[in-house]
PDB file of C-alpha atoms in Angstrom:
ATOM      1  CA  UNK H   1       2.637  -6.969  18.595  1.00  0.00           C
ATOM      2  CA  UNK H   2       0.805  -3.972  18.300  1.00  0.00           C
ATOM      3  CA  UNK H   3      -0.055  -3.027  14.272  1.00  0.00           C
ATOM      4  CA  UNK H   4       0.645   0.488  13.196  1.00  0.00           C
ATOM      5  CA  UNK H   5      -1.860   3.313  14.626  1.00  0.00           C
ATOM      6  CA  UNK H   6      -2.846   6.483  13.012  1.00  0.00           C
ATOM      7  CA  UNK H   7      -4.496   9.543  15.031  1.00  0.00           C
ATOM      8  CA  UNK H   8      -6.912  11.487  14.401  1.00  0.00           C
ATOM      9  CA  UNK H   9      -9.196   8.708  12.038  1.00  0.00           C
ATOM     10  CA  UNK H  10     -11.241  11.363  10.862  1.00  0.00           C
ATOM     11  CA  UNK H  11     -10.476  15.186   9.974  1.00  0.00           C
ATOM     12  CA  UNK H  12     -12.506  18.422   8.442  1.00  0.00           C
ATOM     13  CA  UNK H  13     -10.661  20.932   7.566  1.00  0.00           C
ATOM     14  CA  UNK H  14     -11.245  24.067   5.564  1.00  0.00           C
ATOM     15  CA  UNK H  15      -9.295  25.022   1.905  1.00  0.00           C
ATOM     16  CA  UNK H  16      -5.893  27.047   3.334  1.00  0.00           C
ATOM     17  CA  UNK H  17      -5.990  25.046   6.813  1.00  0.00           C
ATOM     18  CA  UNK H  18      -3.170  23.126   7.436  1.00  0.00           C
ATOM     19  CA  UNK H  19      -3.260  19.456   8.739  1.00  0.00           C
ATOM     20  CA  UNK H  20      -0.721  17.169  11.157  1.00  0.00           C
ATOM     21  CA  UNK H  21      -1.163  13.628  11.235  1.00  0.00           C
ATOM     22  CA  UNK H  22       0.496  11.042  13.202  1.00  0.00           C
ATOM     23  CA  UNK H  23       1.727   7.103  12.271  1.00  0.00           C
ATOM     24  CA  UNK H  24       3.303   5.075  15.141  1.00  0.00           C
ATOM     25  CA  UNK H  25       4.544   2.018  13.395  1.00  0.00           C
ATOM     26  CA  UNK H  26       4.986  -1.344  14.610  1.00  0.00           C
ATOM     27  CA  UNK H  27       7.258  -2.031  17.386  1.00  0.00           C
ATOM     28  CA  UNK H  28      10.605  -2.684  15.989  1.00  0.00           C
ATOM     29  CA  UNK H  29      10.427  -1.123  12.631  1.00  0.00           C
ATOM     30  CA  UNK H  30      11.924   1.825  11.439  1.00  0.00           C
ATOM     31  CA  UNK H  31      10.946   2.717   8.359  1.00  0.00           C
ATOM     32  CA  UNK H  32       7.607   4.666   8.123  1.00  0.00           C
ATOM     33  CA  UNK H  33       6.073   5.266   4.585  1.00  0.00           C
ATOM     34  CA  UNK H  34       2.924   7.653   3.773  1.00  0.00           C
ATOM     35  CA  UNK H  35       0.653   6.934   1.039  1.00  0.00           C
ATOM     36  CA  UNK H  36      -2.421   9.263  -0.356  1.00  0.00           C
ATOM     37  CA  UNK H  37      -5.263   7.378  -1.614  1.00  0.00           C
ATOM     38  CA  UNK H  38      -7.873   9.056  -3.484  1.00  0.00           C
ATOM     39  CA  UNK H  39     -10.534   7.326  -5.835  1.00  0.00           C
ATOM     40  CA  UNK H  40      -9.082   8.529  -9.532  1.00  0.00           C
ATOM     41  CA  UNK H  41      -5.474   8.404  -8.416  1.00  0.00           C
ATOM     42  CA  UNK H  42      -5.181   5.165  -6.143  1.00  0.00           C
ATOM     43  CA  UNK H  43      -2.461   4.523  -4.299  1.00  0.00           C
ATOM     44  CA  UNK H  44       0.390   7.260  -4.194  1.00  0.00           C
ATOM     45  CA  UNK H  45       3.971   7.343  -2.392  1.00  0.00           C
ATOM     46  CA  UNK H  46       4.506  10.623  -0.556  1.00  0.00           C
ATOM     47  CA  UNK H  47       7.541  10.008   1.321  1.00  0.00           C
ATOM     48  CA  UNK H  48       9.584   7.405   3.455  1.00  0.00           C
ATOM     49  CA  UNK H  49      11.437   7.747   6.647  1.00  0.00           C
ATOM     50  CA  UNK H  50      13.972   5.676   8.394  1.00  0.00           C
ATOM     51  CA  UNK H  51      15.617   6.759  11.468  1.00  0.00           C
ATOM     52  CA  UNK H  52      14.790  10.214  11.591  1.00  0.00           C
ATOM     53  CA  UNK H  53      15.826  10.816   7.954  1.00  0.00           C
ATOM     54  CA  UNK H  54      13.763  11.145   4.816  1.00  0.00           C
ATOM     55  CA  UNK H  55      15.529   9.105   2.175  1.00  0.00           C
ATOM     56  CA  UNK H  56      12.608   8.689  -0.482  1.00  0.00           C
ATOM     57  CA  UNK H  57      10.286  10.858  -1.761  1.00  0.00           C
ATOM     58  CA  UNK H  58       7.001  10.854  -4.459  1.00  0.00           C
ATOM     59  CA  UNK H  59       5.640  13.484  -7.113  1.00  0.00           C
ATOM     60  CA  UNK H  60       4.049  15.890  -4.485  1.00  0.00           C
ATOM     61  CA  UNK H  61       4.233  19.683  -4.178  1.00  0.00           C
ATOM     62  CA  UNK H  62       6.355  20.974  -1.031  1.00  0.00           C
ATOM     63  CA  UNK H  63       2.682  21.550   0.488  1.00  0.00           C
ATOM     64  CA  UNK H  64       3.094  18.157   1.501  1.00  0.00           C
ATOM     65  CA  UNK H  65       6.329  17.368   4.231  1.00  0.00           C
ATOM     66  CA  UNK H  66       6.940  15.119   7.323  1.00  0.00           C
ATOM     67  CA  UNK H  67       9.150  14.033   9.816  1.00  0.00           C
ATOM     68  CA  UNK H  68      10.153  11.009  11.972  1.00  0.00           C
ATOM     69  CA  UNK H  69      11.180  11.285  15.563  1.00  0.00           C
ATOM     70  CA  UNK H  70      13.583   9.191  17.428  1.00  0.00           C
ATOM     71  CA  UNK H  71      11.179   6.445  18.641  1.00  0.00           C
ATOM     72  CA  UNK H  72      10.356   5.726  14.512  1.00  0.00           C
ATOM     73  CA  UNK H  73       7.034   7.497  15.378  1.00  0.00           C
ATOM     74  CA  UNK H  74       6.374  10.115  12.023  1.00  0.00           C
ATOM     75  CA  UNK H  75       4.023  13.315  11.438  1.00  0.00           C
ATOM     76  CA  UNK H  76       2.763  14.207   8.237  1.00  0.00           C
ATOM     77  CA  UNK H  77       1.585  17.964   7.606  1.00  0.00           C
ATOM     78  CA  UNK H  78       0.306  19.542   5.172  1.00  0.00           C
ATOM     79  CA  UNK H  79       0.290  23.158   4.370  1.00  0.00           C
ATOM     80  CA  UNK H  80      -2.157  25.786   2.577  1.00  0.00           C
ATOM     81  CA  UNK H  81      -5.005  23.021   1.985  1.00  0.00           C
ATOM     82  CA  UNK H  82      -7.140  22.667  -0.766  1.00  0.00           C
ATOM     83  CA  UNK H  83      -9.690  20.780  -1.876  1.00  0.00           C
ATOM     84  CA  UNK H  84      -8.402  17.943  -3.773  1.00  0.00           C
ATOM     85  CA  UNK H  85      -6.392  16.924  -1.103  1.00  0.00           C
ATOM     86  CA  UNK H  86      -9.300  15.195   0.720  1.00  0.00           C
ATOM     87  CA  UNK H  87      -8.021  11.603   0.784  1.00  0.00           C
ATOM     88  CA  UNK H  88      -7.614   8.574   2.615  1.00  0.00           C
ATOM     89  CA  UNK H  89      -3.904   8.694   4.495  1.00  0.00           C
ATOM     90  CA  UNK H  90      -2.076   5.738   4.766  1.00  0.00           C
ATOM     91  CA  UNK H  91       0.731   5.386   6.671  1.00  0.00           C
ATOM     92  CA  UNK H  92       2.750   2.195   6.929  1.00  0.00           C
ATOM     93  CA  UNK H  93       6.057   0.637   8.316  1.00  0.00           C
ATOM     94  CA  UNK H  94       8.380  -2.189   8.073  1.00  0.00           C
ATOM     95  CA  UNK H  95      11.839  -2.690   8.723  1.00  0.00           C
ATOM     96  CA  UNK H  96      13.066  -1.799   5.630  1.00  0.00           C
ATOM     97  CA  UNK H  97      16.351  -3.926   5.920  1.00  0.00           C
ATOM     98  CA  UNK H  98      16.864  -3.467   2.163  1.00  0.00           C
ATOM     99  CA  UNK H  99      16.393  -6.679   1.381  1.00  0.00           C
ATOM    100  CA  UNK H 100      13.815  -8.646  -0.578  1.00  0.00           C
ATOM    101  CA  UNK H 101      11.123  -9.868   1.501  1.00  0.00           C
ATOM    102  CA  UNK H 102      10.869  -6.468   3.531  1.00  0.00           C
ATOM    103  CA  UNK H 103       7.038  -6.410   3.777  1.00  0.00           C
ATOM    104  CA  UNK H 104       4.962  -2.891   4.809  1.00  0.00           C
ATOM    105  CA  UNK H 105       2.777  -2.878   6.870  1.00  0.00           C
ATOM    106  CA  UNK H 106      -0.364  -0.286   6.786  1.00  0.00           C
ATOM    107  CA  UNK H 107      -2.501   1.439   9.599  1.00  0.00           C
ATOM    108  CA  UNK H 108      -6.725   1.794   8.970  1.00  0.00           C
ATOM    109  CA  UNK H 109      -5.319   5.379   7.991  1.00  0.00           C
ATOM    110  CA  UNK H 110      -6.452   9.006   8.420  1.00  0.00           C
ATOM    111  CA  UNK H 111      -9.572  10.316   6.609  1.00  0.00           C
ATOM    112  CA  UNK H 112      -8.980  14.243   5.718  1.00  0.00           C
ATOM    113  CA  UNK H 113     -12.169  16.515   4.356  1.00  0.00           C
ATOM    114  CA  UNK H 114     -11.127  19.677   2.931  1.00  0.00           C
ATOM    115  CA  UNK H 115     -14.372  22.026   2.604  1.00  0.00           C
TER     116      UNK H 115
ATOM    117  CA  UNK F   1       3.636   5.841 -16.880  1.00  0.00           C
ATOM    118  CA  UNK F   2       2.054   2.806 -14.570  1.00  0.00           C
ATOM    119  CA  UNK F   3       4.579   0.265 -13.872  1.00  0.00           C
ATOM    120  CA  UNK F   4       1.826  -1.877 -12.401  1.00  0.00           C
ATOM    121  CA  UNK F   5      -1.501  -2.407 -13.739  1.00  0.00           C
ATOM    122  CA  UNK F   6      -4.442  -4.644 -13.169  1.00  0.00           C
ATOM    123  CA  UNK F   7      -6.515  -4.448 -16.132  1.00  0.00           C
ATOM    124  CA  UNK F   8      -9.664  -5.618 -14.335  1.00  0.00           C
ATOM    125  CA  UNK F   9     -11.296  -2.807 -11.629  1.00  0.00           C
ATOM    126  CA  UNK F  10     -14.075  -5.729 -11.085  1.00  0.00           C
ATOM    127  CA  UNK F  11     -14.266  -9.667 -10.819  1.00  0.00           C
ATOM    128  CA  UNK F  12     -17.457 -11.395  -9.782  1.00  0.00           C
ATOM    129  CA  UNK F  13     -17.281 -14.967  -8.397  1.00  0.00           C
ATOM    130  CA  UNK F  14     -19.577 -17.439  -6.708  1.00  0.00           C
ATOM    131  CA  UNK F  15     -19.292 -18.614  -3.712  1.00  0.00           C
ATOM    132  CA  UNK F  16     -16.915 -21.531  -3.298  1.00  0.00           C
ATOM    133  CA  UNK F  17     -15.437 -20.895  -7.133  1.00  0.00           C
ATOM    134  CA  UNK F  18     -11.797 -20.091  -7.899  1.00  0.00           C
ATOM    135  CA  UNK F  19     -11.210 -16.062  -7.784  1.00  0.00           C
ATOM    136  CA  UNK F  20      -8.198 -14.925 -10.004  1.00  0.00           C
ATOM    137  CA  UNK F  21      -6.377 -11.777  -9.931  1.00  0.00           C
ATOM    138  CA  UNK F  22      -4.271 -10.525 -12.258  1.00  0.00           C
ATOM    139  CA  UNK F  23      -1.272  -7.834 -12.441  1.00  0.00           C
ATOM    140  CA  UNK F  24       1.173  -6.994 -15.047  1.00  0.00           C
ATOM    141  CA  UNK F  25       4.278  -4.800 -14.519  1.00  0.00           C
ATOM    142  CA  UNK F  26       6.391  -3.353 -16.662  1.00  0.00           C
ATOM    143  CA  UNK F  27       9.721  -2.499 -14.116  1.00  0.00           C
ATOM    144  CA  UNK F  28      11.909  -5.613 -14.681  1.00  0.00           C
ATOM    145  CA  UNK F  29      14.028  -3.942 -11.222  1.00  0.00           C
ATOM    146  CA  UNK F  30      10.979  -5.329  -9.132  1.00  0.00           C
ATOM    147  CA  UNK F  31      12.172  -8.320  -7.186  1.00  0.00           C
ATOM    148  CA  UNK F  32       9.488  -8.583  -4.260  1.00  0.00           C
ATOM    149  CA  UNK F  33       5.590  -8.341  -4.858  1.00  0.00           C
ATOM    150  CA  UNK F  34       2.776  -8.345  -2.776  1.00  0.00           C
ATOM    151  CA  UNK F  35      -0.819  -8.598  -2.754  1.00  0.00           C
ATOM    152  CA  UNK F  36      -2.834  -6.452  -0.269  1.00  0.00           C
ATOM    153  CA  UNK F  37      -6.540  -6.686   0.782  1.00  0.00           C
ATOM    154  CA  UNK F  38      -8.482  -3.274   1.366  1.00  0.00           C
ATOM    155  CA  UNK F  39     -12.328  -2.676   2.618  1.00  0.00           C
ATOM    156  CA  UNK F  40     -13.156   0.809   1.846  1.00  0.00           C
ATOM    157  CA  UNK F  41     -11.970   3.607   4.982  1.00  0.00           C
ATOM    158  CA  UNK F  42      -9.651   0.743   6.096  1.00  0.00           C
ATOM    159  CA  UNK F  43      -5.902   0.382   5.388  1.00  0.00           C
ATOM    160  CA  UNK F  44      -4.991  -2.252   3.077  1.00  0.00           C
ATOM    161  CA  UNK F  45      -4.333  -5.665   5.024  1.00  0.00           C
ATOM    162  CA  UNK F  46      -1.330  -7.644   3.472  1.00  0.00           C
ATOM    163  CA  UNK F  47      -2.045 -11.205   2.206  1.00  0.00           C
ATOM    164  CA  UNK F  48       0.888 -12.728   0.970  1.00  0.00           C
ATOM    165  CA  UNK F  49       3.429 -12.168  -1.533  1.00  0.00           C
ATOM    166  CA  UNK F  50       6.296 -13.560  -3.102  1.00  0.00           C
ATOM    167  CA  UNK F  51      10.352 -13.110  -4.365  1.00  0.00           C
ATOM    168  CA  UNK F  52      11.678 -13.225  -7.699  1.00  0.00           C
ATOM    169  CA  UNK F  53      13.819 -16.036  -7.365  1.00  0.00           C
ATOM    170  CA  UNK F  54      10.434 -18.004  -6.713  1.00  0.00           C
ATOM    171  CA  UNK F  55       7.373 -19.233  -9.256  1.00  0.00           C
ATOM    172  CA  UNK F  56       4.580 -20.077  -6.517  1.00  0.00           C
ATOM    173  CA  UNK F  57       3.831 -19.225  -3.043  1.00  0.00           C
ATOM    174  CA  UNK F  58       0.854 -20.862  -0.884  1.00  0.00           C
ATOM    175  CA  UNK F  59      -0.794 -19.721   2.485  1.00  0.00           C
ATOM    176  CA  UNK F  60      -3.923 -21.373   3.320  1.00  0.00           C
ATOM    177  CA  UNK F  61      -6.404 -20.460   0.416  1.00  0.00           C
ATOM    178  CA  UNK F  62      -4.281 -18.364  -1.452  1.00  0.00           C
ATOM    179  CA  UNK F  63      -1.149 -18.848  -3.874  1.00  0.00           C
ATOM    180  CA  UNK F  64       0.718 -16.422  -5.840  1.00  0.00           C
ATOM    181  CA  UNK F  65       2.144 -17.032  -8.952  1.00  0.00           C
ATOM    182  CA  UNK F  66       4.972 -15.206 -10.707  1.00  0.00           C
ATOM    183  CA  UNK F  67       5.847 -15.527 -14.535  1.00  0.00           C
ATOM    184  CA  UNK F  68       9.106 -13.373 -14.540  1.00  0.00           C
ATOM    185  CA  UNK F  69       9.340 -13.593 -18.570  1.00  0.00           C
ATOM    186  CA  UNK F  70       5.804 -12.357 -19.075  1.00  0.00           C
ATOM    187  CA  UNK F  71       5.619  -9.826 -16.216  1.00  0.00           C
ATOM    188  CA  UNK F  72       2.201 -11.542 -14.645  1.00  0.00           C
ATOM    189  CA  UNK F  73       1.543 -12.223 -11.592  1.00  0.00           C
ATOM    190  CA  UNK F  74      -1.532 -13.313 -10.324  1.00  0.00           C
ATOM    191  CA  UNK F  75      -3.226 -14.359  -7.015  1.00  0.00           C
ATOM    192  CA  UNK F  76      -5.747 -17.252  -6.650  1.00  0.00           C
ATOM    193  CA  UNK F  77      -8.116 -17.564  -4.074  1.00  0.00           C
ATOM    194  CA  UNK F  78      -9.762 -21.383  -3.515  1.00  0.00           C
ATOM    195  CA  UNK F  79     -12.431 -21.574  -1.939  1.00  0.00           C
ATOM    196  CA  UNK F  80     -13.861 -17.859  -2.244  1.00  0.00           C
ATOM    197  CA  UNK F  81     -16.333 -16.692   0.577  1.00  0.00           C
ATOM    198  CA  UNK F  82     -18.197 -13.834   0.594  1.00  0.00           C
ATOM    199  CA  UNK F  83     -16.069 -12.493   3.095  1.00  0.00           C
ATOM    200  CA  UNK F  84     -13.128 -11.955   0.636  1.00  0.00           C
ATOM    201  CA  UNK F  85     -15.006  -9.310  -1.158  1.00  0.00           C
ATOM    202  CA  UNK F  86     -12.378  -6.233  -1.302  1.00  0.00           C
ATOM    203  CA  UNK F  87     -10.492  -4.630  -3.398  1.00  0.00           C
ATOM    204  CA  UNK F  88      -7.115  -6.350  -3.963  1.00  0.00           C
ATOM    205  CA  UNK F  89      -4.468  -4.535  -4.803  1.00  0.00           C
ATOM    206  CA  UNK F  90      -0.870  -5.999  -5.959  1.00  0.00           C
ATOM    207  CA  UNK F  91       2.144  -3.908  -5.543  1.00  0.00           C
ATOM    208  CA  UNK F  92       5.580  -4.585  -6.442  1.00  0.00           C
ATOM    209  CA  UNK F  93       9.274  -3.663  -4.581  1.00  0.00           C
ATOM    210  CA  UNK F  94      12.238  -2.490  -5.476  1.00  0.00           C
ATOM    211  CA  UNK F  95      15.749  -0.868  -4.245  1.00  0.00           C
ATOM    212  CA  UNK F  96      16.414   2.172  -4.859  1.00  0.00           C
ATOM    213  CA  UNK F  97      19.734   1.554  -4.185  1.00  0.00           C
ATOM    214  CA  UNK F  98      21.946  -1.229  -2.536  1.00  0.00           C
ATOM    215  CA  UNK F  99      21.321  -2.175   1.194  1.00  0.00           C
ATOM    216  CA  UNK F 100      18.795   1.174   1.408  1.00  0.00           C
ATOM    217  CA  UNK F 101      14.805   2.493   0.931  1.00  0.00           C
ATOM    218  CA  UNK F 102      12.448  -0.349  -0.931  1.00  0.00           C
ATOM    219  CA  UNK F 103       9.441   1.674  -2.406  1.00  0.00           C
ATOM    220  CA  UNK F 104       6.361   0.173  -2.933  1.00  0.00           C
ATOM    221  CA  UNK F 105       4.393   0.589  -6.543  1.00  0.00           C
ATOM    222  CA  UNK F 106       0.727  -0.146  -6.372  1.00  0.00           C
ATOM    223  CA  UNK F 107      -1.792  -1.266  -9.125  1.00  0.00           C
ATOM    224  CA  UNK F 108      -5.002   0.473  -9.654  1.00  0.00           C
ATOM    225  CA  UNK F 109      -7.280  -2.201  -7.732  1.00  0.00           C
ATOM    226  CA  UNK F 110      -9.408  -5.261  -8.745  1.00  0.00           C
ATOM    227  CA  UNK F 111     -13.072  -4.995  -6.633  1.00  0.00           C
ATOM    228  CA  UNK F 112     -13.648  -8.559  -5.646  1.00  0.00           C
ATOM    229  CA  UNK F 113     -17.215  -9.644  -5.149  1.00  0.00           C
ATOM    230  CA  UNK F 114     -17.648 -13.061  -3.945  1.00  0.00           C
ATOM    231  CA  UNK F 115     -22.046 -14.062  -4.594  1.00  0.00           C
ATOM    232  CA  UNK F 116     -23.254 -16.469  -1.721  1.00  0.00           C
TER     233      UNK F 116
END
């Protein structure tokens, strides 16, 4: 099976630009997760989807929203940019059954540059 | 308030040694925790992890312990390579409520250099 892919890799933007990225997860699995790694703040939950809905969501501002579509592929956008959201983004899937044991899976992520 | 914390941002270890990685958590709700390997620009590469209803879990060089009463778990690597040299980081699971979303609660990191 294919693992989870994330487009563009790399991305410059400029403060007040705003950004779309994309996560297709892993054949199968319908739960897609985005993560925001930065070096003081590690690993941070933005959001999780699962079939088309959002049902989870972390400590972000509203800057900060995304969607899934009906093939479990999700977009991530974010509005009015500034500078300390230049960050590694990590997207990642499973199948999110509920259970113990669900494991997530992570794409080589999205690298965003805010000038 | 971090629910899951690995006190150590560095180990060193020689080549062919035992590397051990430790993570504390404070959530007793966490049932399901995992230990993910990351090289820097990548996405972090899951190793192995292991349920609460279990003590030990082995694949190939590495086994997971769990101590459910002391909140530890740690990961051991045997042999280490110079390869393995990452950053680990050990996350833990939980519902948020029953039969729906699992959310994922990451430690800070452990770098892992392994000396040839």
């Amino acid at each position: 099976k294919a693992g989870v892919t994330q487009t563009p890799r790399y991305l410059i933007k400029t403060r007040g630009q705003q950004v779309t990225l994309s996560c297709s997860p892993i054949s199968g699995h319908r739960s897609v997760s985005w993560y925001q790694q930065t070096p003081g703040q590690g690993l941070q939950f933005l959001f999780e989807y699962f079939s088309e809905t959002q049902r989870n969501k972390g400590n972000f501002p509203g800057r900060f929203s995304g969607r899934q579509f009906s093939n479990s592929r999700s977009e991530m956008n974010v509005s009015t940019l500034e500078l300390g959201d230049s960050a590694l983004y990590l997207c990642a899937s499973s199948t999110q059954n509920g259970l113990a044991g669900d494991t997530q899976y992570f794409g080589p992520g999205t690298r965003l540059t805010v000038l | 308030d971090q629910q899951v914390k690995q006190n150590s941002p560095s180990l060193s270890v020689q080549e062919g040694r035992i590397s051990i990685l430790n993570c504390d958590y404070t959530n007793s709700m966490f049932d399901y925790f995992l230990w993910y390997k990351k090289y820097p620009a990548e996405g972090p590469t899951f190793l192995i992890s292991i349920s609460s209803i279990k003590d030990k879990n082995e694949d190939g060089r590495f086994t997971v312990f769990l101590n459910k009463s002391a909140k530890h778990l740690s990961l051991h690597i045997v042999p280490s390579q110079p390869g393995d040299s990452a950053v680990y980081f050990c996350a833990a699971s939980s519902a948020l409520s029953s039969g729906s979303a699992r959310q994922l609660t990451f430690g800070s990191g452990t770098q892992l250099t392994v000396l040839p």
